[in-house]
Short mmCIF file of C-alpha atoms in Angstrom, two decimals:
data_model
loop_
_atom_site.label_atom_id
_atom_site.label_comp_id
_atom_site.label_asym_id
_atom_site.label_seq_id
_atom_site.Cartn_x
_atom_site.Cartn_y
_atom_site.Cartn_z
CA MET A 1 13.30 -5.30 5.12
CA ARG A 2 10.04 -7.03 4.24
CA THR A 3 7.85 -4.42 2.48
CA VAL A 4 4.50 -4.35 0.68
CA ILE A 5 2.41 -1.72 -1.00
CA VAL A 6 -1.31 -1.31 -0.24
CA GLY A 7 -2.92 0.84 -2.91
CA VAL A 8 -0.57 -0.11 -5.78
CA ALA A 9 -2.71 1.63 -8.39
CA HIS A 10 -1.57 4.99 -6.91
CA TRP A 11 0.67 6.92 -9.27
CA HIS A 12 3.51 7.04 -6.69
CA ALA A 13 3.74 3.21 -6.44
CA GLN A 14 6.49 2.99 -9.08
CA MET A 15 8.58 5.62 -7.27
CA TYR A 16 8.38 3.69 -3.99
CA ALA A 17 8.97 0.29 -5.60
CA ASP A 18 12.02 1.60 -7.50
CA ALA A 19 13.50 3.23 -4.41
CA LEU A 20 13.01 0.11 -2.31
CA SER A 21 14.60 -2.07 -4.99
CA GLN A 22 17.62 0.27 -5.21
CA ILE A 23 18.30 -0.13 -1.48
CA GLY A 24 17.95 -3.90 -1.66
CA SER A 25 14.41 -4.16 -0.22
CA PRO A 26 12.17 -5.28 -3.01
CA VAL A 27 8.40 -5.11 -2.61
CA LEU A 28 7.13 -8.59 -1.75
CA GLY A 29 3.45 -8.04 -2.42
CA THR A 30 0.78 -5.47 -3.40
CA SER A 31 -2.96 -5.01 -3.10
CA ASP A 32 -5.55 -2.41 -4.06
CA LEU A 33 -9.23 -1.96 -3.42
CA ASP A 34 -9.75 -1.55 -7.19
CA ALA A 35 -8.82 -5.08 -8.31
CA GLY A 36 -8.62 -4.27 -12.01
CA ALA A 37 -6.41 -1.15 -11.64
CA GLY A 38 -4.34 -2.83 -8.93
CA LYS A 39 -3.66 -5.92 -10.93
CA ALA A 40 -2.71 -3.85 -13.99
CA ALA A 41 -0.41 -1.63 -11.94
CA ALA A 42 1.25 -4.58 -10.25
CA GLU A 43 1.79 -6.34 -13.59
CA LYS A 44 3.32 -3.18 -14.98
CA LEU A 45 5.67 -3.07 -12.00
CA LYS A 46 6.25 -6.87 -12.17
CA LEU A 47 5.11 -7.28 -8.57
CA PRO A 48 2.83 -9.91 -7.02
CA PHE A 49 -0.79 -8.77 -6.55
CA ASP A 50 -3.46 -9.89 -4.08
CA THR A 51 -7.06 -8.65 -4.09
CA ASP A 52 -7.25 -9.11 -0.30
CA ALA A 53 -4.88 -6.83 1.60
CA GLY A 54 -5.45 -8.61 4.91
CA ALA A 55 -4.57 -12.02 3.46
CA MET A 56 -1.45 -10.58 1.83
CA LEU A 57 -0.36 -8.93 5.09
CA ASP A 58 -0.94 -12.17 7.04
CA ARG A 59 0.99 -14.23 4.51
CA ILE A 60 3.95 -11.93 4.01
CA LYS A 61 4.18 -10.46 7.52
CA PRO A 62 5.81 -7.21 6.35
CA GLU A 63 8.06 -5.10 8.48
CA LEU A 64 6.79 -1.97 6.78
CA VAL A 65 3.70 -1.24 4.71
CA PHE A 66 3.52 1.55 2.15
CA VAL A 67 -0.13 2.71 2.05
CA LEU A 68 -0.95 4.71 -1.04
CA PRO A 69 -4.67 5.40 -0.90
CA ARG A 70 -7.06 7.38 -3.00
CA HIS A 71 -8.19 10.26 -0.81
CA ASP A 72 -11.76 8.99 -0.58
CA ARG A 73 -10.71 5.41 0.40
CA ALA A 74 -7.82 6.13 2.76
CA MET A 75 -9.38 4.44 5.81
CA ASP A 76 -10.48 1.39 3.76
CA GLU A 77 -6.93 0.87 2.56
CA LEU A 78 -5.42 1.58 5.97
CA LYS A 79 -7.75 -0.54 8.15
CA PRO A 80 -6.17 -3.95 7.47
CA VAL A 81 -2.75 -2.43 8.36
CA LEU A 82 -4.01 -0.82 11.54
CA ASP A 83 -5.90 -4.03 12.54
CA ARG A 84 -2.58 -5.87 12.38
CA ARG A 85 -0.70 -3.04 14.17
CA LEU A 86 1.95 -2.98 11.40
CA PRO A 87 4.39 -0.07 10.93
CA PHE A 88 3.40 1.95 7.88
CA LEU A 89 4.16 5.01 5.76
CA ILE A 90 1.09 6.67 4.24
CA ASP A 91 1.28 8.86 1.19
CA ARG A 92 -1.63 11.07 2.00
CA LYS A 93 -1.03 14.47 0.49
CA SER A 94 -4.47 16.12 0.55
CA THR A 95 -5.98 12.98 2.10
CA ARG A 96 -8.37 13.54 5.01
CA LEU A 97 -8.32 10.53 7.30
CA ASN A 98 -10.88 12.01 9.67
CA SER A 99 -13.61 14.19 8.23
CA SER A 100 -13.96 16.03 11.62
CA HIS A 101 -10.62 17.78 11.09
#
């Protein structure tokens, strides 16, 4: 399965990357709104990093996107995924996607 991680600076990224690798589905790309933290996290995980999530999604054409947002930037991380109508899993414990709820 073609998988990517949007929000790779999230502390759960390693857990997801390790689990995917163990089942034979390595992460093909990563991005993060915080370019510095995202690049550092991707380098630590030995994964490719892109500052532009949309460009990465268009290039890789993933079958599943793991979205790991900071709670205050969830919609910003999720928007490129939703715009492309891609299947995703969001790690959103205590994340409010809609402030009206």
